[in-house]
Amino acid sequence: MENHHQILQQPNREFTLLRSTDFLRQNLNLDPPTVNTGKHVDPSIKEVDFFSSSSSPPKNSGTYNSSQEESRDRRTNMAKDDRSPTLFNDQLVNTALNLSPGAGVSRSAANDENLKTLLNTLQRESLRLQEENCKLRTMLDQITKNNYQLQLFIALQKQKQCQKVETNSMICGQHLLDPRPCTKLDAQVASFPDDKSGQQGDPVEDVLEQTSSHSWGSSKSPTFEKSKPSELPFKKTRVSVRAKSEAPLISDGCQWRKYGQKIAKGNPCPRAYYRCTMAVGCPVRKQVQRCMEDKTVLITTYEGNHNHPLPPSATVMANSTSAAAAMLLSSSCSISNTEALSNTVGVFSSMPYIPMATLSTSAPFPTITLDMTTNPMQLHRETSSALTSLLPLHATSIPQLLGHPVIFPHKMPHPLGQQQQPLFLNETMSAAIASNPNFTIALAAAISSIIGAPRGTDGNNNNSSNGGSHVLPLNGASMLPGST
DNA sequence: CGTGTTTGACCCGCGC
DNA sequence: GCGCGGGTCAAACACG
C-alpha cells in the first residue's frame, strides 16, 4: 500500500514498476538466480544470438554474462567434439555418439552409455523447463493481480486530482470542465487512502464493491444498493465491442444469463440483456445487439465489475475492455485536451489490434467502442485519426471493468519506441479471431510482453537484447506513432 | 426438476 | 404532468 502511494507520487518510477520483469521481481522478491533451479534464466525471454561473431559481450549483469559464456563454451565444445569427443563435458548436449561405420562393436556399449546420458540430460532439461513454466505461470498470475491493484490506486489518485481541479475551477468561478457532478464514489475515492478505519477486508475490494453496486443497477434490483435521494447520480462507464459474428453471442469466457430483450428505438434488431452468472450477485451486465447497418456485426456492451475470479479466457477479455475503460478514466479528469489525449494514446498504443476506438459522450453514459470489424492494417492507419479526435471525458466511475484491469500509468513512455509493445491481451473473442487471425499473434505478443518485457528503469528501450521486440508481430504497426 | 429463455408489464429518467 | 424510451422484473414456457 505504502509503496503504491510512493510510486504514484513519483511518476518517474511508475513505468519501472509496471515493466513486467521489474515489476515481477519487485513484487515477488525474485532475484534472478532464484528463478531457476540450476542456472540463471532471465524471466524475460531474451533473444540471445548464439551464432553471433561479435566479440564484445554485453556488459550486463554477471548472471547474464555467465549464461552467455556458457553458451559460448557449449559451442566451443561442440566444435571440438568433431575431433575429440572426450573433450565435451557439457551435460546438456552430448554429441559424442560415434556413428561412423568404422567404429567397432566394442564401442556399442559406450554408445549405449552415451544414449542413456543424453536421455537423462533431456529428461532433466524437460523437468527443469516444466518447473520454469510453472513458476512463470505463477508469476503471471501475480503480475495480473498486482496490476489490478495498482491500477485501482492510480485511478483513485486520479480521482483525487480530478476533484481538486474541479474544486479549484469552481472557486475561480469558471467550471470549464464537464459539468457533470462528482458522485458518491468521488467522495469515497477521495477519502479512501486515509479512511481505513472501520473497514474490514481489502479496501480495494470495498471500493470496487461500491462501484459495482452503482453500476448499471436498477433501483429495483435487490442486488444493488439503492442510491439515496440526496446523492447525485452515478456516472457509468461502458465499453462496447463491435465484432463480426454470425453467432448470437460472442464467447468472452464468462457465463451469462439473459434477463431481458427489447426492441430499441432506431434498430429493428432486438437488444438482449445479459447478467453474469459466474457468481451470485455479480453486477456485471452486458447488452448484445446487432448492428442495424451490418447485421453480421455484433455489438456487445459491458458494464460493471466482476466480484469473483475470472477464468483466463475471461481475463483476456477483461483486460481489453478494462484497458478501454481505463482510457475513459485517463481522460476523465479533464486536465487538458492534450494531456487527456496523451493518456488515451498511452493506453491504446499498447493494444495492437484494438483498432478503432471511439468515445461517445452523447450517450447517457460515457461509452467507448472498440471496433474489431475492420482490417487491422487499415485500422492502424485509421486509429490515429480516430483517437486524435478524442476529447476529454468526465467519467466519474472507476472503470474496473470485468475484473482485472490493467492500466498504464500516466504518460508512460513506450519501451519499444516506434515499435509498440502490447501489454494488453487483446485476443478477445472467437468471432473477432475468426475474422482476424492476427489476434492469435497479438495474444502471443501480449503474453510474451508480460513474461518477457525488457528491463530498464527509464522506460526507453535501452536493452538491445530485450525479450519483447523479437516476438512482437506488430506488422511494424505502432498504432499511434509518437505516442508517449 | 433444475436451469435458462421468452415476453409482457412495470419502473424510472428525461425531455417537452 | 405527460409521453417516450431504456432497463428490469417475473411468470410462463422450453429444454435436457
Short mmCIF file of C-alpha atoms (C1' of nucleotides) in Angstrom, two decimals:
data_model
loop_
_atom_site.label_atom_id
_atom_site.label_comp_id
_atom_site.label_asym_id
_atom_site.label_seq_id
_atom_site.Cartn_x
_atom_site.Cartn_y
_atom_site.Cartn_z
CA MET A 1 0.00 0.00 0.00
CA GLU A 2 2.60 2.44 1.07
CA ASN A 3 4.68 1.57 -1.91
CA HIS A 4 1.87 2.32 -4.23
CA HIS A 5 1.45 5.76 -2.83
CA GLN A 6 5.10 6.46 -3.17
CA ILE A 7 5.07 5.24 -6.69
CA LEU A 8 2.15 7.37 -7.59
CA GLN A 9 3.92 10.39 -6.28
CA GLN A 10 6.97 9.65 -8.30
CA PRO A 11 5.96 9.49 -11.91
CA ASN A 12 9.42 8.53 -13.00
CA ARG A 13 9.12 5.30 -11.18
CA GLU A 14 5.75 4.33 -12.42
CA PHE A 15 6.95 2.77 -15.57
CA THR A 16 9.63 0.89 -13.83
CA LEU A 17 7.08 -0.69 -11.66
CA LEU A 18 4.83 -1.73 -14.45
CA ARG A 19 7.50 -3.19 -16.59
CA SER A 20 6.83 -6.83 -16.32
CA THR A 21 10.15 -8.19 -15.26
CA ASP A 22 11.00 -5.49 -12.83
CA PHE A 23 7.52 -5.50 -11.55
CA LEU A 24 7.76 -9.19 -11.17
CA ARG A 25 11.00 -9.04 -9.29
CA GLN A 26 9.88 -6.28 -7.05
CA ASN A 27 6.66 -7.92 -6.17
CA LEU A 28 7.76 -11.44 -5.90
CA ASN A 29 11.17 -10.78 -4.47
CA LEU A 30 12.58 -13.00 -7.08
CA ASP A 31 16.16 -12.36 -7.69
CA PRO A 32 17.24 -13.78 -10.97
CA PRO A 33 19.29 -16.63 -9.51
CA THR A 34 16.32 -17.89 -7.57
CA VAL A 35 14.09 -18.07 -10.55
CA ASN A 36 15.79 -21.05 -11.89
CA THR A 37 16.83 -24.16 -10.18
CA GLY A 38 20.27 -24.61 -11.55
CA LYS A 39 21.43 -21.71 -13.55
CA HIS A 40 20.04 -18.37 -14.21
CA VAL A 41 17.37 -17.90 -16.78
CA ASP A 42 16.11 -14.43 -17.01
CA PRO A 43 12.34 -14.32 -16.66
CA SER A 44 12.22 -12.15 -19.66
CA ILE A 45 12.58 -14.08 -22.82
CA LYS A 46 15.75 -12.70 -24.17
CA GLU A 47 16.89 -13.16 -27.67
CA VAL A 48 20.40 -14.45 -27.41
CA ASP A 49 22.33 -14.68 -30.58
CA PHE A 50 24.25 -17.89 -30.15
CA PHE A 51 25.81 -17.58 -33.54
CA SER A 52 26.91 -14.05 -33.46
CA SER A 53 30.55 -13.47 -34.17
CA SER A 54 30.54 -10.40 -32.07
CA SER A 55 33.44 -10.43 -29.72
CA SER A 56 32.11 -7.87 -27.35
CA PRO A 57 29.96 -9.49 -24.74
CA PRO A 58 27.24 -7.40 -23.23
CA LYS A 59 28.20 -5.69 -20.08
CA ASN A 60 25.11 -6.54 -18.20
CA SER A 61 24.72 -8.42 -15.04
CA GLY A 62 27.09 -11.15 -14.16
CA THR A 63 24.42 -13.74 -14.39
CA TYR A 64 23.65 -12.85 -17.93
CA ASN A 65 27.30 -12.94 -18.88
CA SER A 66 27.78 -16.28 -17.32
CA SER A 67 24.85 -17.52 -19.27
CA GLN A 68 26.35 -16.30 -22.49
CA GLU A 69 29.74 -17.66 -21.67
CA GLU A 70 28.13 -20.95 -21.01
CA SER A 71 26.61 -20.83 -24.44
CA ARG A 72 29.91 -19.96 -25.98
CA ASP A 73 31.60 -22.74 -24.13
CA ARG A 74 29.00 -25.10 -25.36
CA ARG A 75 29.60 -24.05 -28.93
CA THR A 76 33.28 -24.40 -28.46
CA ASN A 77 32.88 -27.86 -27.09
CA MET A 78 30.64 -28.83 -29.91
CA ALA A 79 33.16 -27.62 -32.37
CA LYS A 80 35.93 -29.53 -30.69
CA ASP A 81 33.69 -32.51 -30.42
CA ASP A 82 34.16 -33.36 -34.07
CA ARG A 83 37.69 -34.30 -33.41
CA SER A 84 37.79 -35.09 -29.78
CA PRO A 85 34.51 -36.19 -28.22
CA THR A 86 36.09 -36.74 -24.87
CA LEU A 87 36.66 -33.05 -24.53
CA PHE A 88 32.97 -32.44 -24.39
CA ASN A 89 31.90 -32.20 -20.80
CA ASP A 90 28.70 -30.32 -21.03
CA GLN A 91 25.91 -32.48 -19.80
CA LEU A 92 23.26 -30.64 -21.64
CA VAL A 93 24.19 -31.69 -25.11
CA ASN A 94 26.32 -34.71 -25.52
CA THR A 95 27.16 -35.24 -29.13
CA ALA A 96 29.72 -37.96 -28.53
CA LEU A 97 27.79 -40.52 -30.50
CA ASN A 98 30.21 -42.34 -32.66
CA LEU A 99 28.14 -43.36 -35.61
CA SER A 100 30.91 -43.78 -38.07
CA PRO A 101 30.95 -47.10 -39.92
CA GLY A 102 34.46 -47.66 -38.83
CA ALA A 103 33.53 -47.90 -35.23
CA GLY A 104 33.85 -51.36 -33.85
CA VAL A 105 31.33 -53.42 -31.92
CA SER A 106 33.29 -52.69 -28.82
CA ARG A 107 32.04 -49.16 -29.00
CA SER A 108 28.35 -50.09 -28.79
CA ALA A 109 28.47 -50.20 -25.02
CA ALA A 110 29.89 -46.74 -24.97
CA ASN A 111 27.19 -45.61 -27.35
CA ASP A 112 24.53 -47.03 -25.08
CA GLU A 113 26.09 -45.20 -22.23
CA ASN A 114 26.09 -42.02 -24.20
CA LEU A 115 22.49 -42.54 -25.19
CA LYS A 116 21.50 -43.01 -21.57
CA THR A 117 23.36 -39.93 -20.58
CA LEU A 118 21.68 -37.99 -23.34
CA LEU A 119 18.31 -39.32 -22.32
CA ASN A 120 18.87 -38.41 -18.72
CA THR A 121 20.02 -34.99 -19.72
CA LEU A 122 16.98 -34.41 -21.84
CA GLN A 123 14.71 -35.61 -19.08
CA ARG A 124 16.35 -33.31 -16.60
CA GLU A 125 16.05 -30.46 -19.02
CA SER A 126 12.42 -31.25 -19.61
CA LEU A 127 11.74 -31.27 -15.90
CA ARG A 128 13.58 -28.05 -15.47
CA LEU A 129 11.56 -26.41 -18.22
CA GLN A 130 8.36 -27.67 -16.67
CA GLU A 131 9.33 -26.14 -13.37
CA GLU A 132 10.17 -22.90 -15.09
CA ASN A 133 6.91 -22.94 -16.89
CA CYS A 134 5.07 -23.45 -13.67
CA LYS A 135 6.94 -20.63 -11.99
CA LEU A 136 6.32 -18.29 -14.87
CA ARG A 137 2.68 -19.10 -14.73
CA THR A 138 2.58 -18.23 -11.08
CA MET A 139 4.42 -15.02 -11.76
CA LEU A 140 1.98 -14.12 -14.48
CA ASP A 141 -0.91 -14.58 -12.13
CA GLN A 142 0.80 -12.45 -9.55
CA ILE A 143 1.51 -9.74 -12.08
CA THR A 144 -2.08 -9.66 -13.16
CA LYS A 145 -3.15 -9.37 -9.57
CA ASN A 146 -0.70 -6.65 -8.76
CA ASN A 147 -1.53 -4.71 -11.86
CA TYR A 148 -5.13 -4.88 -10.91
CA GLN A 149 -4.47 -3.38 -7.52
CA LEU A 150 -2.05 -0.83 -8.83
CA GLN A 151 -4.43 0.29 -11.49
CA LEU A 152 -7.03 0.88 -8.88
CA PHE A 153 -4.67 3.04 -6.87
CA ILE A 154 -3.79 5.05 -9.91
CA ALA A 155 -7.44 5.50 -10.62
CA LEU A 156 -8.08 6.60 -7.08
CA GLN A 157 -5.25 9.06 -7.25
CA LYS A 158 -6.55 10.46 -10.48
CA GLN A 159 -9.95 10.84 -8.98
CA LYS A 160 -8.46 12.85 -6.19
CA GLN A 161 -6.64 15.07 -8.61
CA CYS A 162 -9.77 15.45 -10.62
CA GLN A 163 -11.66 16.54 -7.60
CA LYS A 164 -9.02 19.09 -6.74
CA VAL A 165 -9.05 20.52 -10.22
CA GLU A 166 -12.77 20.80 -10.23
CA THR A 167 -12.81 22.40 -6.83
CA ASN A 168 -10.31 24.98 -7.96
CA SER A 169 -12.30 25.70 -11.05
CA MET A 170 -15.43 26.16 -9.05
CA ILE A 171 -13.66 28.54 -6.73
CA CYS A 172 -12.48 30.58 -9.66
CA GLY A 173 -15.98 30.69 -10.97
CA GLN A 174 -15.01 29.02 -14.18
CA HIS A 175 -16.15 25.49 -14.18
CA LEU A 176 -14.68 24.73 -17.54
CA LEU A 177 -14.93 21.07 -17.11
CA ASP A 178 -17.69 18.78 -17.85
CA PRO A 179 -20.49 19.97 -15.64
CA ARG A 180 -21.48 16.52 -14.62
CA PRO A 181 -21.31 16.41 -10.89
CA CYS A 182 -18.95 14.44 -8.80
CA THR A 183 -20.57 11.49 -7.24
CA LYS A 184 -20.72 9.47 -4.17
CA LEU A 185 -17.84 7.47 -5.44
CA ASP A 186 -15.72 10.52 -5.71
CA ALA A 187 -16.13 11.16 -2.08
CA GLN A 188 -15.34 7.60 -1.31
CA VAL A 189 -12.38 7.64 -3.52
CA ALA A 190 -11.07 10.80 -2.10
CA SER A 191 -11.34 9.57 1.40
CA PHE A 192 -10.22 6.11 0.71
CA PRO A 193 -6.49 6.25 1.27
CA ASP A 194 -6.84 7.87 4.62
CA ASP A 195 -10.02 6.34 5.75
CA LYS A 196 -9.14 2.82 6.51
CA SER A 197 -10.60 2.69 9.92
CA GLY A 198 -13.62 0.57 10.34
CA GLN A 199 -13.03 -1.18 7.07
CA GLN A 200 -12.82 -4.88 7.08
CA GLY A 201 -11.13 -6.76 4.38
CA ASP A 202 -9.46 -5.33 1.40
CA PRO A 203 -10.27 -1.68 0.97
CA VAL A 204 -9.66 -2.01 -2.71
CA GLU A 205 -12.34 -4.60 -2.90
CA ASP A 206 -14.58 -2.43 -0.84
CA VAL A 207 -14.30 0.39 -3.26
CA LEU A 208 -14.90 -1.97 -6.09
CA GLU A 209 -17.96 -3.23 -4.37
CA GLN A 210 -19.23 0.27 -4.00
CA THR A 211 -18.52 0.96 -7.61
CA SER A 212 -20.18 -2.17 -8.74
CA SER A 213 -23.23 -1.61 -6.69
CA HIS A 214 -23.90 1.57 -8.55
CA SER A 215 -23.08 0.26 -11.89
CA TRP A 216 -25.92 -0.33 -14.26
CA GLY A 217 -28.05 -1.11 -11.29
CA SER A 218 -31.71 -0.85 -11.26
CA SER A 219 -33.14 0.77 -8.24
CA LYS A 220 -35.44 -2.17 -8.05
CA SER A 221 -32.80 -4.77 -8.15
CA PRO A 222 -32.25 -6.37 -4.77
CA THR A 223 -28.68 -6.99 -5.74
CA PHE A 224 -27.79 -3.38 -5.90
CA GLU A 225 -27.72 -0.76 -3.29
CA LYS A 226 -30.23 1.93 -3.95
CA SER A 227 -28.83 5.38 -4.09
CA LYS A 228 -30.13 7.76 -1.55
CA PRO A 229 -32.11 10.62 -2.97
CA SER A 230 -29.64 13.09 -1.63
CA GLU A 231 -26.86 11.51 -3.58
CA LEU A 232 -26.03 12.52 -7.05
CA PRO A 233 -26.48 10.00 -9.81
CA PHE A 234 -23.57 7.81 -10.56
CA LYS A 235 -21.97 8.18 -13.92
CA LYS A 236 -21.30 4.85 -15.51
CA THR A 237 -18.65 3.80 -17.90
CA ARG A 238 -19.29 1.29 -20.61
CA VAL A 239 -17.18 -0.49 -23.08
CA SER A 240 -18.74 -1.53 -26.31
CA VAL A 241 -17.14 -4.08 -28.58
CA ARG A 242 -18.06 -4.47 -32.20
CA ALA A 243 -17.17 -7.76 -33.81
CA LYS A 244 -18.33 -9.65 -36.81
CA SER A 245 -20.11 -12.78 -35.76
CA GLU A 246 -22.90 -14.91 -37.07
CA ALA A 247 -23.41 -16.37 -33.65
CA PRO A 248 -25.96 -14.74 -31.38
CA LEU A 249 -23.34 -14.35 -28.70
CA ILE A 250 -19.64 -13.87 -28.60
CA SER A 251 -17.62 -16.07 -26.36
CA ASP A 252 -15.84 -13.98 -23.77
CA GLY A 253 -15.17 -16.61 -21.17
CA CYS A 254 -17.94 -15.69 -18.80
CA GLN A 255 -21.29 -17.26 -18.16
CA TRP A 256 -24.29 -15.10 -18.88
CA ARG A 257 -27.96 -15.36 -18.26
CA LYS A 258 -30.38 -13.49 -20.41
CA TYR A 259 -32.83 -11.49 -18.42
CA GLY A 260 -34.50 -9.31 -20.94
CA GLN A 261 -34.88 -8.28 -24.51
CA LYS A 262 -36.06 -5.07 -26.04
CA ILE A 263 -36.52 -3.53 -29.40
CA ALA A 264 -34.57 -0.36 -29.10
CA LYS A 265 -35.63 2.66 -30.99
CA GLY A 266 -33.87 3.08 -34.29
CA ASN A 267 -32.78 -0.51 -34.60
CA PRO A 268 -35.15 -3.29 -35.62
CA CYS A 269 -32.79 -5.83 -34.16
CA PRO A 270 -33.69 -6.65 -30.60
CA ARG A 271 -31.29 -5.80 -27.84
CA ALA A 272 -30.65 -8.61 -25.41
CA TYR A 273 -29.71 -8.08 -21.80
CA TYR A 274 -27.41 -10.48 -20.05
CA ARG A 275 -26.21 -10.80 -16.50
CA CYS A 276 -23.08 -12.56 -15.35
CA THR A 277 -23.92 -15.79 -13.55
CA MET A 278 -20.46 -16.90 -12.64
CA ALA A 279 -21.03 -15.73 -9.09
CA VAL A 280 -24.05 -14.86 -7.05
CA GLY A 281 -24.67 -11.17 -7.15
CA CYS A 282 -22.10 -10.40 -9.77
CA PRO A 283 -23.15 -6.98 -11.04
CA VAL A 284 -21.62 -7.27 -14.47
CA ARG A 285 -24.08 -7.00 -17.29
CA LYS A 286 -23.89 -6.80 -20.98
CA GLN A 287 -26.08 -5.82 -23.84
CA VAL A 288 -25.91 -7.58 -27.14
CA GLN A 289 -27.35 -6.12 -30.28
CA ARG A 290 -26.78 -6.50 -33.95
CA CYS A 291 -25.71 -3.52 -35.91
CA MET A 292 -28.51 -2.08 -37.96
CA GLU A 293 -26.28 -1.28 -40.93
CA ASP A 294 -24.44 -4.57 -40.95
CA LYS A 295 -26.31 -7.44 -39.36
CA THR A 296 -23.18 -9.51 -39.20
CA VAL A 297 -21.72 -7.11 -36.72
CA LEU A 298 -22.46 -7.87 -33.12
CA ILE A 299 -22.27 -5.05 -30.66
CA THR A 300 -21.60 -6.12 -27.11
CA THR A 301 -21.63 -3.54 -24.38
CA TYR A 302 -20.16 -4.35 -20.99
CA GLU A 303 -20.58 -2.63 -17.71
CA GLY A 304 -19.75 -3.44 -14.16
CA ASN A 305 -17.11 -5.26 -12.20
CA HIS A 306 -16.93 -8.93 -11.56
CA ASN A 307 -16.91 -9.81 -7.92
CA HIS A 308 -15.31 -13.16 -8.49
CA PRO A 309 -12.20 -14.61 -10.06
CA LEU A 310 -12.24 -14.92 -13.79
CA PRO A 311 -11.09 -17.80 -15.92
CA PRO A 312 -8.11 -16.98 -18.11
CA SER A 313 -10.25 -16.70 -21.18
CA ALA A 314 -12.43 -14.15 -19.48
CA THR A 315 -9.45 -12.31 -18.10
CA VAL A 316 -8.24 -11.76 -21.61
CA MET A 317 -11.46 -10.07 -22.48
CA ALA A 318 -11.48 -8.23 -19.21
CA ASN A 319 -8.06 -6.82 -19.83
CA SER A 320 -9.04 -5.49 -23.18
CA THR A 321 -12.25 -3.92 -22.08
CA SER A 322 -10.82 -2.58 -18.89
CA ALA A 323 -7.99 -1.07 -20.83
CA ALA A 324 -10.53 0.65 -22.94
CA ALA A 325 -12.32 1.77 -19.85
CA ALA A 326 -9.04 2.95 -18.47
CA MET A 327 -8.89 5.19 -21.46
CA LEU A 328 -12.04 6.80 -20.29
CA LEU A 329 -10.61 7.19 -16.86
CA SER A 330 -7.33 8.55 -18.05
CA SER A 331 -9.15 11.30 -19.83
CA SER A 332 -11.72 11.70 -17.15
CA CYS A 333 -10.03 14.35 -15.11
CA SER A 334 -10.42 16.94 -17.79
CA ILE A 335 -6.94 18.17 -17.17
CA SER A 336 -6.47 19.30 -20.70
CA ASN A 337 -7.17 18.00 -24.11
CA THR A 338 -3.57 17.37 -24.82
CA GLU A 339 -2.93 15.51 -21.66
CA ALA A 340 -6.06 13.51 -21.95
CA LEU A 341 -5.20 12.57 -25.43
CA SER A 342 -1.73 11.55 -24.49
CA ASN A 343 -3.17 9.36 -21.84
CA THR A 344 -5.54 7.69 -24.14
CA VAL A 345 -2.83 7.22 -26.63
CA GLY A 346 -0.76 5.66 -23.93
CA VAL A 347 -3.39 3.10 -23.35
CA PHE A 348 -4.33 2.29 -26.86
CA SER A 349 -0.94 2.35 -28.36
CA SER A 350 -0.42 -0.74 -26.34
CA MET A 351 -3.26 -2.50 -27.97
CA PRO A 352 -2.02 -3.64 -31.28
CA TYR A 353 -5.33 -4.87 -32.53
CA ILE A 354 -7.85 -2.78 -30.82
CA PRO A 355 -8.13 -0.69 -33.82
CA MET A 356 -10.91 1.77 -33.92
CA ALA A 357 -11.76 3.38 -30.67
CA THR A 358 -14.46 5.94 -30.44
CA LEU A 359 -15.91 7.69 -27.50
CA SER A 360 -19.48 8.67 -27.13
CA THR A 361 -20.26 11.46 -24.77
CA SER A 362 -23.74 12.00 -26.04
CA ALA A 363 -24.89 8.72 -24.61
CA PRO A 364 -26.22 8.69 -21.07
CA PHE A 365 -23.01 7.03 -20.03
CA PRO A 366 -19.53 7.50 -21.29
CA THR A 367 -19.07 4.69 -23.71
CA ILE A 368 -16.02 3.63 -25.58
CA THR A 369 -16.46 1.50 -28.64
CA LEU A 370 -13.80 -0.87 -29.83
CA ASP A 371 -14.33 -1.77 -33.42
CA MET A 372 -12.94 -5.18 -34.28
CA THR A 373 -14.66 -5.44 -37.57
CA THR A 374 -12.13 -3.90 -39.87
CA ASN A 375 -8.86 -4.91 -41.34
CA PRO A 376 -6.10 -4.49 -38.79
CA MET A 377 -3.67 -2.90 -41.16
CA GLN A 378 -6.24 -0.46 -42.23
CA LEU A 379 -7.14 0.04 -38.65
CA HIS A 380 -3.71 1.02 -37.64
CA ARG A 381 -3.90 3.78 -40.10
CA GLU A 382 -7.37 4.78 -39.12
CA THR A 383 -6.96 4.73 -35.42
CA SER A 384 -4.61 7.59 -35.32
CA SER A 385 -7.13 9.95 -36.72
CA ALA A 386 -9.86 8.38 -34.70
CA LEU A 387 -8.04 8.88 -31.47
CA THR A 388 -6.88 12.33 -32.20
CA SER A 389 -10.47 13.35 -32.22
CA LEU A 390 -10.97 12.16 -28.71
CA LEU A 391 -11.99 14.69 -26.22
CA PRO A 392 -11.54 14.54 -22.52
CA LEU A 393 -14.37 12.89 -20.89
CA HIS A 394 -15.53 13.22 -17.40
CA ALA A 395 -16.11 9.69 -16.36
CA THR A 396 -16.52 9.69 -12.67
CA SER A 397 -16.71 6.00 -12.29
CA ILE A 398 -13.72 3.84 -11.85
CA PRO A 399 -13.76 1.65 -14.87
CA GLN A 400 -12.76 -1.52 -13.20
CA LEU A 401 -14.46 -3.44 -15.84
CA LEU A 402 -14.75 -7.11 -15.85
CA GLY A 403 -12.42 -7.96 -13.12
CA HIS A 404 -8.79 -7.47 -13.79
CA PRO A 405 -7.98 -4.24 -15.38
CA VAL A 406 -4.58 -3.30 -16.49
CA ILE A 407 -3.66 0.27 -16.95
CA PHE A 408 -0.72 2.21 -18.00
CA PRO A 409 0.42 4.91 -15.70
CA HIS A 410 0.15 8.47 -16.65
CA LYS A 411 2.19 9.33 -19.75
CA MET A 412 4.11 6.17 -19.73
CA PRO A 413 6.84 6.15 -22.28
CA HIS A 414 6.81 3.25 -24.59
CA PRO A 415 9.61 0.78 -24.05
CA LEU A 416 9.97 0.00 -27.69
CA GLY A 417 9.78 3.44 -29.06
CA GLN A 418 8.34 3.23 -32.53
CA GLN A 419 7.51 -0.36 -32.10
CA GLN A 420 4.73 -0.57 -29.68
CA GLN A 421 4.72 -3.19 -27.08
CA PRO A 422 1.37 -4.63 -26.18
CA LEU A 423 0.70 -5.13 -22.54
CA PHE A 424 -2.93 -5.91 -23.01
CA LEU A 425 -4.27 -9.20 -24.05
CA ASN A 426 -6.44 -8.38 -26.95
CA GLU A 427 -7.44 -11.72 -28.14
CA THR A 428 -10.94 -11.07 -27.13
CA MET A 429 -13.46 -13.10 -28.89
CA SER A 430 -13.66 -16.07 -31.07
CA ALA A 431 -15.64 -14.10 -33.54
CA ALA A 432 -13.04 -11.46 -33.76
CA ILE A 433 -10.37 -14.06 -34.06
CA ALA A 434 -12.22 -15.75 -36.82
CA SER A 435 -12.29 -12.59 -38.80
CA ASN A 436 -8.86 -11.51 -37.78
CA PRO A 437 -6.20 -14.19 -37.48
CA ASN A 438 -3.72 -11.64 -36.26
CA PHE A 439 -5.40 -11.81 -32.91
CA THR A 440 -3.62 -15.03 -32.18
CA ILE A 441 -0.35 -13.36 -32.91
CA ALA A 442 -1.33 -10.44 -30.82
CA LEU A 443 -2.13 -12.71 -27.95
CA ALA A 444 1.23 -14.36 -28.19
CA ALA A 445 2.82 -10.96 -28.27
CA ALA A 446 0.90 -9.82 -25.29
CA ILE A 447 1.82 -12.85 -23.25
CA SER A 448 5.39 -12.52 -24.31
CA SER A 449 5.39 -8.93 -23.31
CA ILE A 450 4.10 -9.78 -19.89
CA ILE A 451 6.53 -12.55 -19.31
CA GLY A 452 9.45 -11.04 -21.05
CA ALA A 453 9.24 -7.30 -21.05
CA PRO A 454 12.63 -5.68 -21.41
CA ARG A 455 14.39 -4.49 -18.39
CA GLY A 456 15.14 -0.93 -17.77
CA THR A 457 14.29 1.84 -15.45
CA ASP A 458 13.96 4.81 -17.71
CA GLY A 459 11.26 3.47 -19.94
CA ASN A 460 13.40 3.63 -23.03
CA ASN A 461 14.35 0.63 -24.91
CA ASN A 462 17.93 0.63 -23.92
CA ASN A 463 18.31 -3.07 -23.95
CA SER A 464 19.44 -4.29 -27.29
CA SER A 465 18.68 -7.86 -26.44
CA ASN A 466 15.32 -7.25 -24.95
CA GLY A 467 12.94 -10.12 -24.99
CA GLY A 468 9.89 -8.31 -26.14
CA SER A 469 10.71 -6.99 -29.53
CA HIS A 470 11.59 -10.10 -31.37
CA VAL A 471 8.34 -11.76 -30.64
CA LEU A 472 6.09 -8.87 -31.34
CA PRO A 473 4.32 -9.28 -34.62
CA LEU A 474 3.17 -5.77 -34.80
CA ASN A 475 3.20 -5.60 -38.52
CA GLY A 476 5.50 -2.73 -37.96
CA ALA A 477 2.47 -1.12 -36.64
CA SER A 478 2.59 1.28 -33.95
CA MET A 479 -0.94 2.31 -33.79
CA LEU A 480 -0.10 5.77 -32.83
CA PRO A 481 3.31 6.93 -33.76
CA GLY A 482 4.74 9.44 -31.46
CA SER A 483 2.76 8.35 -28.51
CA THR A 484 4.44 8.90 -25.25
"C1'" DC B 1 -36.92 -30.93 -11.71
"C1'" DG B 2 -33.50 -27.51 -12.36
"C1'" DT B 3 -31.87 -24.16 -15.42
"C1'" DG B 4 -32.19 -20.93 -18.97
"C1'" DT B 5 -35.14 -18.18 -22.26
"C1'" DT B 6 -39.10 -15.50 -23.64
"C1'" DT B 7 -42.07 -11.77 -23.20
"C1'" DG B 8 -45.41 -8.59 -21.39
"C1'" DA B 9 -45.66 -5.48 -17.60
"C1'" DC B 10 -43.64 -2.28 -14.81
"C1'" DC B 11 -40.37 1.33 -13.16
"C1'" DC B 12 -37.63 5.26 -13.83
"C1'" DG B 13 -35.26 9.06 -16.00
"C1'" DC B 14 -35.54 12.53 -19.28
"C1'" DG B 15 -37.34 15.91 -22.45
"C1'" DC B 16 -41.11 18.74 -23.69
"C1'" DG C 1 -47.74 16.39 -15.83
"C1'" DC C 2 -47.31 13.52 -19.69
"C1'" DG C 3 -45.29 10.66 -23.07
"C1'" DC C 4 -41.41 8.12 -24.61
"C1'" DG C 5 -37.74 5.01 -24.38
"C1'" DG C 6 -34.40 2.27 -21.85
"C1'" DG C 7 -33.82 -1.10 -18.47
"C1'" DT C 8 -35.50 -4.68 -15.33
"C1'" DC C 9 -38.69 -7.97 -13.29
"C1'" DA C 10 -41.01 -12.15 -13.04
"C1'" DA C 11 -44.35 -15.52 -14.60
"C1'" DA C 12 -44.76 -18.69 -18.21
"C1'" DC C 13 -42.51 -21.65 -21.08
"C1'" DA C 14 -38.88 -24.74 -23.18
"C1'" DC C 15 -35.40 -27.97 -22.76
"C1'" DG C 16 -32.24 -31.51 -21.14
#
